[in-house]
PDB file of C-alpha atoms in Angstrom:
ATOM      1  CA  MET A  10    -192.332 157.314  23.967  1.00  0.00           C
ATOM      2  CA  ASN A  11    -193.361 160.260  21.825  1.00  0.00           C
ATOM      3  CA  ILE A  12    -194.249 159.187  18.283  1.00  0.00           C
ATOM      4  CA  GLN A  13    -194.271 162.195  15.954  1.00  0.00           C
ATOM      5  CA  PRO A  14    -194.344 162.477  12.143  1.00  0.00           C
ATOM      6  CA  ILE A  15    -190.919 161.545  10.809  1.00  0.00           C
ATOM      7  CA  THR A  16    -189.315 160.365   7.574  1.00  0.00           C
ATOM      8  CA  LEU A  17    -187.331 157.133   7.921  1.00  0.00           C
ATOM      9  CA  GLU A  18    -184.661 156.550   5.258  1.00  0.00           C
ATOM     10  CA  GLY A  19    -183.469 153.163   4.039  1.00  0.00           C
ATOM     11  CA  GLN A  20    -181.414 152.054   1.050  1.00  0.00           C
ATOM     12  CA  THR A  21    -184.393 150.981  -1.063  1.00  0.00           C
ATOM     13  CA  ILE A  22    -187.376 152.556   0.655  1.00  0.00           C
ATOM     14  CA  ARG A  23    -188.203 155.824   2.384  1.00  0.00           C
ATOM     15  CA  LEU A  24    -191.112 155.984   4.816  1.00  0.00           C
ATOM     16  CA  GLU A  25    -192.789 159.403   4.646  1.00  0.00           C
ATOM     17  CA  PRO A  26    -195.819 160.598   6.615  1.00  0.00           C
ATOM     18  CA  LEU A  27    -198.833 159.679   4.458  1.00  0.00           C
ATOM     19  CA  HIS A  28    -200.179 162.705   2.563  1.00  0.00           C
ATOM     20  CA  HIS A  29    -202.550 163.510  -0.299  1.00  0.00           C
ATOM     21  CA  ARG A  30    -199.485 163.989  -2.544  1.00  0.00           C
ATOM     22  CA  HIS A  31    -199.116 160.173  -2.447  1.00  0.00           C
ATOM     23  CA  ALA A  32    -202.666 159.499  -3.715  1.00  0.00           C
ATOM     24  CA  ALA A  33    -201.841 159.331  -7.454  1.00  0.00           C
ATOM     25  CA  ASP A  34    -198.901 156.955  -6.927  1.00  0.00           C
ATOM     26  CA  LEU A  35    -200.934 154.739  -4.606  1.00  0.00           C
ATOM     27  CA  THR A  36    -203.740 154.591  -7.153  1.00  0.00           C
ATOM     28  CA  GLU A  37    -201.234 153.311  -9.733  1.00  0.00           C
ATOM     29  CA  ALA A  38    -199.772 150.778  -7.284  1.00  0.00           C
ATOM     30  CA  ALA A  39    -203.037 149.414  -5.908  1.00  0.00           C
ATOM     31  CA  GLU A  40    -205.376 146.653  -6.991  1.00  0.00           C
ATOM     32  CA  PRO A  41    -208.411 145.348  -5.111  1.00  0.00           C
ATOM     33  CA  ILE A  42    -206.867 141.993  -4.130  1.00  0.00           C
ATOM     34  CA  LEU A  43    -204.301 143.819  -1.977  1.00  0.00           C
ATOM     35  CA  PHE A  44    -207.095 144.860   0.399  1.00  0.00           C
ATOM     36  CA  GLN A  45    -208.988 141.566   0.672  1.00  0.00           C
ATOM     37  CA  HIS A  46    -207.945 141.192   4.331  1.00  0.00           C
ATOM     38  CA  HIS A  47    -208.023 144.888   5.275  1.00  0.00           C
ATOM     39  CA  PHE A  48    -210.624 146.649   7.379  1.00  0.00           C
ATOM     40  CA  ILE A  49    -210.267 149.966   5.519  1.00  0.00           C
ATOM     41  CA  VAL A  50    -210.628 149.404   1.771  1.00  0.00           C
ATOM     42  CA  PRO A  51    -209.976 152.323  -0.573  1.00  0.00           C
ATOM     43  CA  GLU A  52    -211.750 153.023  -3.822  1.00  0.00           C
ATOM     44  CA  ILE A  53    -208.989 152.638  -6.426  1.00  0.00           C
ATOM     45  CA  SER A  54    -208.936 156.221  -7.718  1.00  0.00           C
ATOM     46  CA  VAL A  55    -207.083 159.379  -6.761  1.00  0.00           C
ATOM     47  CA  SER A  56    -210.108 160.761  -4.914  1.00  0.00           C
ATOM     48  CA  GLY A  57    -210.659 157.346  -3.308  1.00  0.00           C
ATOM     49  CA  PHE A  58    -207.094 157.322  -2.030  1.00  0.00           C
ATOM     50  CA  GLU A  59    -207.422 160.882  -0.773  1.00  0.00           C
ATOM     51  CA  ARG A  60    -210.394 159.723   1.324  1.00  0.00           C
ATOM     52  CA  TYR A  61    -208.437 156.623   2.426  1.00  0.00           C
ATOM     53  CA  ILE A  62    -205.510 158.839   3.477  1.00  0.00           C
ATOM     54  CA  ASP A  63    -207.859 161.088   5.455  1.00  0.00           C
ATOM     55  CA  THR A  64    -209.434 158.058   7.160  1.00  0.00           C
ATOM     56  CA  ILE A  65    -206.071 156.499   8.052  1.00  0.00           C
ATOM     57  CA  ASN A  66    -204.617 159.812   9.233  1.00  0.00           C
ATOM     58  CA  ASN A  67    -207.637 160.579  11.416  1.00  0.00           C
ATOM     59  CA  ARG A  68    -207.452 157.351  13.403  1.00  0.00           C
ATOM     60  CA  PRO A  69    -206.489 158.039  17.008  1.00  0.00           C
ATOM     61  CA  ALA A  70    -203.082 156.932  18.304  1.00  0.00           C
ATOM     62  CA  SER A  71    -201.654 156.209  14.867  1.00  0.00           C
ATOM     63  CA  LEU A  72    -199.124 157.510  12.348  1.00  0.00           C
ATOM     64  CA  ALA A  73    -199.358 156.347   8.728  1.00  0.00           C
ATOM     65  CA  PHE A  74    -196.483 156.226   6.249  1.00  0.00           C
ATOM     66  CA  ALA A  75    -196.233 156.020   2.473  1.00  0.00           C
ATOM     67  CA  GLN A  76    -193.624 153.501   1.331  1.00  0.00           C
ATOM     68  CA  VAL A  77    -191.676 155.471  -1.276  1.00  0.00           C
ATOM     69  CA  LEU A  78    -189.021 153.939  -3.522  1.00  0.00           C
ATOM     70  CA  GLN A  79    -185.713 155.761  -3.126  1.00  0.00           C
ATOM     71  CA  GLU A  80    -184.833 155.234  -6.809  1.00  0.00           C
ATOM     72  CA  THR A  81    -188.024 156.657  -8.327  1.00  0.00           C
ATOM     73  CA  GLY A  82    -189.640 158.723  -5.572  1.00  0.00           C
ATOM     74  CA  LYS A  83    -192.928 156.842  -6.201  1.00  0.00           C
ATOM     75  CA  ALA A  84    -195.129 155.555  -3.399  1.00  0.00           C
ATOM     76  CA  VAL A  85    -195.771 151.812  -3.750  1.00  0.00           C
ATOM     77  CA  GLY A  86    -197.667 151.098  -0.535  1.00  0.00           C
ATOM     78  CA  CYS A  87    -198.503 152.137   3.003  1.00  0.00           C
ATOM     79  CA  THR A  88    -197.765 151.053   6.544  1.00  0.00           C
ATOM     80  CA  THR A  89    -198.828 152.423   9.915  1.00  0.00           C
ATOM     81  CA  TYR A  90    -197.879 152.745  13.536  1.00  0.00           C
ATOM     82  CA  MET A  91    -201.205 151.982  15.243  1.00  0.00           C
ATOM     83  CA  ASP A  92    -202.548 151.683  18.769  1.00  0.00           C
ATOM     84  CA  ILE A  93    -199.663 153.781  20.086  1.00  0.00           C
ATOM     85  CA  GLN A  94    -199.573 153.292  23.847  1.00  0.00           C
ATOM     86  CA  ALA A  95    -197.093 155.938  25.041  1.00  0.00           C
ATOM     87  CA  LEU A  96    -197.679 155.185  28.721  1.00  0.00           C
ATOM     88  CA  HIS A  97    -196.933 151.486  28.207  1.00  0.00           C
ATOM     89  CA  ARG A  98    -194.239 152.084  25.549  1.00  0.00           C
ATOM     90  CA  GLY A  99    -195.864 149.893  22.940  1.00  0.00           C
ATOM     91  CA  LEU A 100    -197.418 150.103  19.526  1.00  0.00           C
ATOM     92  CA  GLU A 101    -198.599 148.031  16.596  1.00  0.00           C
ATOM     93  CA  ILE A 102    -197.320 147.988  13.026  1.00  0.00           C
ATOM     94  CA  GLY A 103    -200.215 147.332  10.679  1.00  0.00           C
ATOM     95  CA  SER A 104    -202.509 148.417   7.859  1.00  0.00           C
ATOM     96  CA  THR A 105    -199.607 147.504   5.597  1.00  0.00           C
ATOM     97  CA  TRP A 106    -199.999 146.914   1.900  1.00  0.00           C
ATOM     98  CA  LEU A 107    -197.494 146.855  -0.926  1.00  0.00           C
ATOM     99  CA  ALA A 108    -197.848 146.792  -4.723  1.00  0.00           C
ATOM    100  CA  LYS A 109    -197.583 143.241  -6.080  1.00  0.00           C
ATOM    101  CA  ALA A 110    -194.452 144.115  -8.088  1.00  0.00           C
ATOM    102  CA  TRP A 111    -192.606 144.859  -4.837  1.00  0.00           C
ATOM    103  CA  GLN A 112    -193.815 141.919  -2.753  1.00  0.00           C
ATOM    104  CA  GLY A 113    -191.064 139.413  -2.016  1.00  0.00           C
ATOM    105  CA  THR A 114    -188.347 142.070  -2.471  1.00  0.00           C
ATOM    106  CA  ARG A 115    -186.350 143.896   0.181  1.00  0.00           C
ATOM    107  CA  VAL A 116    -189.002 146.656   0.420  1.00  0.00           C
ATOM    108  CA  ASN A 117    -191.155 145.081   3.155  1.00  0.00           C
ATOM    109  CA  PRO A 118    -188.326 143.809   5.374  1.00  0.00           C
ATOM    110  CA  GLU A 119    -186.507 147.130   5.055  1.00  0.00           C
ATOM    111  CA  ALA A 120    -189.662 149.082   5.921  1.00  0.00           C
ATOM    112  CA  LYS A 121    -190.236 146.854   8.962  1.00  0.00           C
ATOM    113  CA  TYR A 122    -186.589 147.280   9.959  1.00  0.00           C
ATOM    114  CA  LEU A 123    -186.916 151.073   9.803  1.00  0.00           C
ATOM    115  CA  LEU A 124    -190.151 151.033  11.822  1.00  0.00           C
ATOM    116  CA  LEU A 125    -188.830 148.594  14.422  1.00  0.00           C
ATOM    117  CA  ARG A 126    -185.493 150.419  14.758  1.00  0.00           C
ATOM    118  CA  HIS A 127    -187.282 153.728  15.304  1.00  0.00           C
ATOM    119  CA  ALA A 128    -189.674 152.181  17.842  1.00  0.00           C
ATOM    120  CA  PHE A 129    -187.055 150.324  19.873  1.00  0.00           C
ATOM    121  CA  ASP A 130    -183.900 152.429  19.451  1.00  0.00           C
ATOM    122  CA  ASP A 131    -185.325 155.956  19.265  1.00  0.00           C
ATOM    123  CA  GLN A 132    -188.594 155.596  21.187  1.00  0.00           C
ATOM    124  CA  ASP A 133    -187.515 153.002  23.778  1.00  0.00           C
ATOM    125  CA  ALA A 134    -190.464 150.708  23.039  1.00  0.00           C
ATOM    126  CA  LEU A 135    -191.034 147.688  25.257  1.00  0.00           C
ATOM    127  CA  ARG A 136    -193.259 145.879  22.755  1.00  0.00           C
ATOM    128  CA  VAL A 137    -194.237 146.082  19.103  1.00  0.00           C
ATOM    129  CA  GLN A 138    -197.115 143.928  17.930  1.00  0.00           C
ATOM    130  CA  LEU A 139    -198.297 142.885  14.489  1.00  0.00           C
ATOM    131  CA  LYS A 140    -201.687 141.343  13.669  1.00  0.00           C
ATOM    132  CA  THR A 141    -203.071 139.738  10.552  1.00  0.00           C
ATOM    133  CA  ASP A 142    -206.191 137.991   9.308  1.00  0.00           C
ATOM    134  CA  SER A 143    -205.967 134.239   9.950  1.00  0.00           C
ATOM    135  CA  ARG A 144    -206.702 133.676   6.237  1.00  0.00           C
ATOM    136  CA  ASN A 145    -203.679 135.769   5.210  1.00  0.00           C
ATOM    137  CA  THR A 146    -200.967 133.117   5.248  1.00  0.00           C
ATOM    138  CA  GLN A 147    -198.628 135.257   3.105  1.00  0.00           C
ATOM    139  CA  SER A 148    -198.644 137.965   5.787  1.00  0.00           C
ATOM    140  CA  GLN A 149    -198.161 135.392   8.554  1.00  0.00           C
ATOM    141  CA  ARG A 150    -195.081 133.976   6.789  1.00  0.00           C
ATOM    142  CA  ALA A 151    -193.645 137.487   6.307  1.00  0.00           C
ATOM    143  CA  ILE A 152    -194.185 138.379   9.979  1.00  0.00           C
ATOM    144  CA  GLU A 153    -192.632 135.113  11.140  1.00  0.00           C
ATOM    145  CA  LYS A 154    -189.653 135.683   8.833  1.00  0.00           C
ATOM    146  CA  LEU A 155    -189.043 138.977  10.675  1.00  0.00           C
ATOM    147  CA  GLY A 156    -188.538 136.985  13.863  1.00  0.00           C
ATOM    148  CA  ALA A 157    -191.768 138.011  15.606  1.00  0.00           C
ATOM    149  CA  VAL A 158    -193.228 135.582  18.138  1.00  0.00           C
ATOM    150  CA  LYS A 159    -196.728 134.235  17.519  1.00  0.00           C
ATOM    151  CA  GLU A 160    -198.746 134.859  20.665  1.00  0.00           C
ATOM    152  CA  GLY A 161    -201.987 133.277  19.523  1.00  0.00           C
ATOM    153  CA  VAL A 162    -205.274 133.828  17.728  1.00  0.00           C
ATOM    154  CA  LEU A 163    -207.929 136.353  18.722  1.00  0.00           C
ATOM    155  CA  ARG A 164    -211.044 134.380  17.818  1.00  0.00           C
ATOM    156  CA  ASN A 165    -214.077 136.209  16.355  1.00  0.00           C
ATOM    157  CA  HIS A 166    -212.007 139.368  16.743  1.00  0.00           C
ATOM    158  CA  ILE A 167    -213.586 141.815  14.286  1.00  0.00           C
ATOM    159  CA  ILE A 168    -216.344 141.943  11.714  1.00  0.00           C
ATOM    160  CA  MET A 169    -214.948 142.795   8.289  1.00  0.00           C
ATOM    161  CA  PRO A 170    -216.695 145.245   5.938  1.00  0.00           C
ATOM    162  CA  ASP A 171    -218.132 142.282   3.976  1.00  0.00           C
ATOM    163  CA  GLY A 172    -219.591 140.773   7.186  1.00  0.00           C
ATOM    164  CA  TYR A 173    -216.924 138.066   7.591  1.00  0.00           C
ATOM    165  CA  ILE A 174    -216.106 137.409  11.256  1.00  0.00           C
ATOM    166  CA  ARG A 175    -212.328 137.544  11.316  1.00  0.00           C
ATOM    167  CA  HIS A 176    -209.962 135.591  13.519  1.00  0.00           C
ATOM    168  CA  THR A 177    -206.781 137.611  14.021  1.00  0.00           C
ATOM    169  CA  VAL A 178    -203.296 136.141  14.460  1.00  0.00           C
ATOM    170  CA  LEU A 179    -201.255 138.145  16.992  1.00  0.00           C
ATOM    171  CA  TYR A 180    -197.457 138.454  16.958  1.00  0.00           C
ATOM    172  CA  SER A 181    -195.027 140.558  18.958  1.00  0.00           C
ATOM    173  CA  ILE A 182    -191.410 141.547  19.366  1.00  0.00           C
ATOM    174  CA  THR A 183    -190.250 142.659  22.809  1.00  0.00           C
ATOM    175  CA  ARG A 184    -187.359 144.892  23.794  1.00  0.00           C
ATOM    176  CA  GLU A 185    -185.428 141.805  24.923  1.00  0.00           C
ATOM    177  CA  GLU A 186    -185.922 140.109  21.525  1.00  0.00           C
ATOM    178  CA  TRP A 187    -185.103 143.201  19.451  1.00  0.00           C
ATOM    179  CA  PRO A 188    -181.282 142.726  19.326  1.00  0.00           C
ATOM    180  CA  GLN A 189    -181.685 139.253  17.788  1.00  0.00           C
ATOM    181  CA  VAL A 190    -184.471 140.405  15.432  1.00  0.00           C
ATOM    182  CA  ARG A 191    -182.369 143.431  14.458  1.00  0.00           C
ATOM    183  CA  ALA A 192    -179.314 141.264  13.740  1.00  0.00           C
ATOM    184  CA  GLY A 193    -181.424 138.923  11.587  1.00  0.00           C
ATOM    185  CA  LEU A 194    -182.914 141.784   9.593  1.00  0.00           C
ATOM    186  CA  GLU A 195    -179.537 143.478   9.142  1.00  0.00           C
ATOM    187  CA  ALA A 196    -178.014 140.211   7.878  1.00  0.00           C
ATOM    188  CA  ARG A 197    -180.988 139.691   5.546  1.00  0.00           C
ATOM    189  CA  LEU A 198    -180.717 143.251   4.200  1.00  0.00           C
ATOM    190  CA  GLY A 199    -176.904 143.379   4.092  1.00  0.00           C
ATOM    191  CA  ILE A 200    -176.759 146.269   6.563  1.00  0.00           C
ATOM    192  CA  SER A 201    -173.811 146.670   8.935  1.00  0.00           C
ATOM    193  CA  SER A 202    -174.717 148.313  12.212  1.00  0.00           C
TER     194      SER A 202
END
Protein backbone atom coordinates (compact mmCIF):
# COMPACT_ATOMS: atom_id res chain seq x y z
CA MET A 1 0.00 0.00 0.00
CA ASN A 2 1.48 3.30 -1.12
CA ILE A 3 -1.05 6.13 -0.91
CA GLN A 4 0.12 9.11 -2.96
CA PRO A 5 -1.68 12.27 -4.14
CA ILE A 6 -4.02 11.33 -6.97
CA THR A 7 -7.12 12.68 -8.71
CA LEU A 8 -10.04 10.23 -8.77
CA GLU A 9 -12.62 10.84 -11.52
CA GLY A 10 -16.31 9.96 -11.31
CA GLN A 11 -19.33 10.92 -13.39
CA THR A 12 -20.56 13.63 -11.01
CA ILE A 13 -17.61 14.29 -8.74
CA ARG A 14 -13.84 14.55 -9.05
CA LEU A 15 -11.66 14.08 -5.98
CA GLU A 16 -8.57 16.31 -6.20
CA PRO A 17 -5.78 16.66 -3.64
CA LEU A 18 -6.90 19.47 -1.32
CA HIS A 19 -5.14 22.76 -2.14
CA HIS A 20 -5.42 26.47 -1.36
CA ARG A 21 -7.02 26.95 -4.80
CA HIS A 22 -10.13 25.26 -3.32
CA ALA A 23 -10.45 27.72 -0.40
CA ALA A 24 -12.80 30.22 -2.10
CA ASP A 25 -15.18 27.50 -3.32
CA LEU A 26 -15.19 25.81 0.08
CA THR A 27 -15.96 29.12 1.76
CA GLU A 28 -19.02 29.48 -0.49
CA ALA A 29 -20.11 25.89 0.16
CA ALA A 30 -19.63 25.86 3.93
CA GLU A 31 -21.83 26.81 6.85
CA PRO A 32 -21.09 26.29 10.54
CA ILE A 33 -23.66 23.51 11.08
CA LEU A 34 -21.70 21.25 8.71
CA PHE A 35 -18.87 21.11 11.27
CA GLN A 36 -20.88 20.57 14.45
CA HIS A 37 -19.49 17.03 14.82
CA HIS A 38 -15.99 17.70 13.45
CA PHE A 39 -12.78 17.95 15.43
CA ILE A 40 -11.20 20.50 13.05
CA VAL A 41 -13.57 23.43 12.53
CA PRO A 42 -12.65 26.06 9.95
CA GLU A 43 -13.38 29.76 10.17
CA ILE A 44 -15.79 30.34 7.28
CA SER A 45 -13.62 32.68 5.20
CA VAL A 46 -11.04 32.22 2.47
CA SER A 47 -8.16 32.73 4.90
CA GLY A 48 -9.91 30.44 7.41
CA PHE A 49 -10.15 27.71 4.80
CA GLU A 50 -6.53 28.20 3.80
CA ARG A 51 -5.58 27.54 7.43
CA TYR A 52 -7.98 24.56 7.55
CA ILE A 53 -6.39 23.15 4.38
CA ASP A 54 -2.91 23.56 5.88
CA THR A 55 -4.03 21.83 9.10
CA ILE A 56 -5.67 18.92 7.26
CA ASN A 57 -2.74 18.52 4.85
CA ASN A 58 -0.18 18.54 7.67
CA ARG A 59 -1.76 15.66 9.58
CA PRO A 60 0.48 12.60 9.50
CA ALA A 61 -0.59 9.52 7.54
CA SER A 62 -3.38 11.28 5.67
CA LEU A 63 -4.33 12.55 2.22
CA ALA A 64 -7.15 15.09 1.90
CA PHE A 65 -9.32 15.63 -1.17
CA ALA A 66 -11.57 18.42 -2.39
CA GLN A 67 -14.88 17.12 -3.74
CA VAL A 68 -15.20 18.99 -7.04
CA LEU A 69 -18.31 18.91 -9.21
CA GLN A 70 -17.49 17.69 -12.71
CA GLU A 71 -20.11 19.99 -14.27
CA THR A 72 -18.96 23.26 -12.70
CA GLY A 73 -15.41 22.63 -11.50
CA LYS A 74 -16.42 24.01 -8.06
CA ALA A 75 -15.38 22.36 -4.80
CA VAL A 76 -18.41 21.55 -2.64
CA GLY A 77 -16.78 19.65 0.21
CA CYS A 78 -13.83 17.64 1.46
CA THR A 79 -12.99 14.07 2.38
CA THR A 80 -9.80 12.43 3.61
CA TYR A 81 -7.85 9.22 3.72
CA MET A 82 -6.69 9.18 7.36
CA ASP A 83 -4.69 6.93 9.65
CA ILE A 84 -3.04 5.28 6.65
CA GLN A 85 -1.44 2.08 7.89
CA ALA A 86 0.69 0.93 4.94
CA LEU A 87 2.21 -1.99 6.85
CA HIS A 88 -1.23 -3.33 7.78
CA ARG A 89 -2.87 -2.30 4.47
CA GLY A 90 -5.61 -0.27 6.09
CA LEU A 91 -6.87 3.26 6.30
CA GLU A 92 -9.81 5.38 7.39
CA ILE A 93 -12.09 7.57 5.30
CA GLY A 94 -13.13 10.58 7.35
CA SER A 95 -13.18 14.32 7.95
CA THR A 96 -15.88 14.38 5.28
CA TRP A 97 -18.23 17.27 4.81
CA LEU A 98 -20.44 18.28 1.91
CA ALA A 99 -22.44 21.44 1.14
CA LYS A 100 -26.09 21.05 2.16
CA ALA A 101 -27.27 21.46 -1.45
CA TRP A 102 -25.40 18.28 -2.40
CA GLN A 103 -26.33 16.11 0.58
CA GLY A 104 -28.66 13.26 -0.35
CA THR A 105 -27.46 13.30 -3.99
CA ARG A 106 -25.09 10.93 -5.73
CA VAL A 107 -22.06 13.05 -4.72
CA ASN A 108 -21.30 11.33 -1.39
CA PRO A 109 -21.86 7.73 -2.53
CA GLU A 110 -19.83 8.36 -5.68
CA ALA A 111 -16.99 9.92 -3.68
CA LYS A 112 -17.00 6.95 -1.29
CA TYR A 113 -17.06 4.57 -4.25
CA LEU A 114 -14.01 6.27 -5.78
CA LEU A 115 -12.13 6.21 -2.46
CA LEU A 116 -13.03 2.60 -1.68
CA ARG A 117 -12.24 1.42 -5.22
CA HIS A 118 -8.83 3.08 -5.10
CA ALA A 119 -8.09 1.65 -1.64
CA PHE A 120 -9.17 -1.92 -2.38
CA ASP A 121 -8.51 -2.32 -6.12
CA ASP A 122 -5.41 -0.16 -6.61
CA GLN A 123 -3.83 -0.24 -3.15
CA ASP A 124 -4.80 -3.79 -2.10
CA ALA A 125 -6.29 -2.64 1.22
CA LEU A 126 -7.38 -5.26 3.73
CA ARG A 127 -9.60 -2.88 5.71
CA VAL A 128 -11.15 0.56 5.37
CA GLN A 129 -12.77 2.07 8.43
CA LEU A 130 -15.15 4.97 8.90
CA LYS A 131 -15.96 6.67 12.22
CA THR A 132 -18.57 9.21 13.21
CA ASP A 133 -19.84 11.04 16.27
CA SER A 134 -22.57 9.02 18.00
CA ARG A 135 -24.83 12.10 17.80
CA ASN A 136 -24.47 12.24 14.00
CA THR A 137 -27.28 9.91 12.97
CA GLN A 138 -27.31 11.29 9.39
CA SER A 139 -23.69 10.19 8.94
CA GLN A 140 -24.40 6.80 10.53
CA ARG A 141 -27.27 6.18 8.09
CA ALA A 142 -25.08 7.19 5.12
CA ILE A 143 -22.25 4.87 6.23
CA GLU A 144 -24.65 1.98 6.77
CA LYS A 145 -26.20 2.59 3.34
CA LEU A 146 -22.72 2.07 1.85
CA GLY A 147 -22.74 -1.45 3.27
CA ALA A 148 -20.15 -0.89 6.01
CA VAL A 149 -20.37 -3.10 9.09
CA LYS A 150 -20.88 -1.43 12.47
CA GLU A 151 -18.17 -2.72 14.78
CA GLY A 152 -19.23 -0.84 17.90
CA VAL A 153 -18.90 2.37 19.88
CA LEU A 154 -15.66 3.81 21.22
CA ARG A 155 -16.93 5.28 24.48
CA ASN A 156 -15.47 8.59 25.75
CA HIS A 157 -13.25 8.47 22.67
CA ILE A 158 -12.20 12.09 22.15
CA ILE A 159 -12.76 15.51 23.65
CA MET A 160 -14.28 17.87 21.10
CA PRO A 161 -13.12 21.49 20.74
CA ASP A 162 -16.19 22.63 22.75
CA GLY A 163 -15.30 20.22 25.60
CA TYR A 164 -17.94 17.60 24.73
CA ILE A 165 -16.72 14.06 25.42
CA ARG A 166 -17.55 12.24 22.21
CA HIS A 167 -18.54 8.62 21.77
CA THR A 168 -17.46 7.45 18.31
CA VAL A 169 -19.31 4.87 16.20
CA LEU A 170 -16.86 2.63 14.30
CA TYR A 171 -17.60 0.95 10.97
CA SER A 172 -15.46 -1.02 8.54
CA ILE A 173 -15.38 -2.71 5.17
CA THR A 174 -12.94 -5.58 4.69
CA ARG A 175 -11.35 -6.92 1.52
CA GLU A 176 -13.73 -9.90 1.66
CA GLU A 177 -16.79 -7.60 1.87
CA TRP A 178 -15.62 -5.20 -0.85
CA PRO A 179 -17.05 -7.12 -3.87
CA GLN A 180 -20.57 -7.01 -2.38
CA VAL A 181 -20.19 -3.37 -1.26
CA ARG A 182 -18.82 -2.47 -4.70
CA ALA A 183 -21.73 -4.19 -6.47
CA GLY A 184 -24.23 -2.34 -4.25
CA LEU A 185 -22.61 1.03 -4.90
CA GLU A 186 -22.36 0.39 -8.64
CA ALA A 187 -26.06 -0.57 -8.78
CA ARG A 188 -26.96 2.52 -6.72
CA LEU A 189 -24.89 4.79 -8.99
CA GLY A 190 -25.83 3.09 -12.27
CA ILE A 191 -22.22 2.14 -13.01
CA SER A 192 -21.38 -1.01 -14.98
CA SER A 193 -18.07 -2.55 -14.02
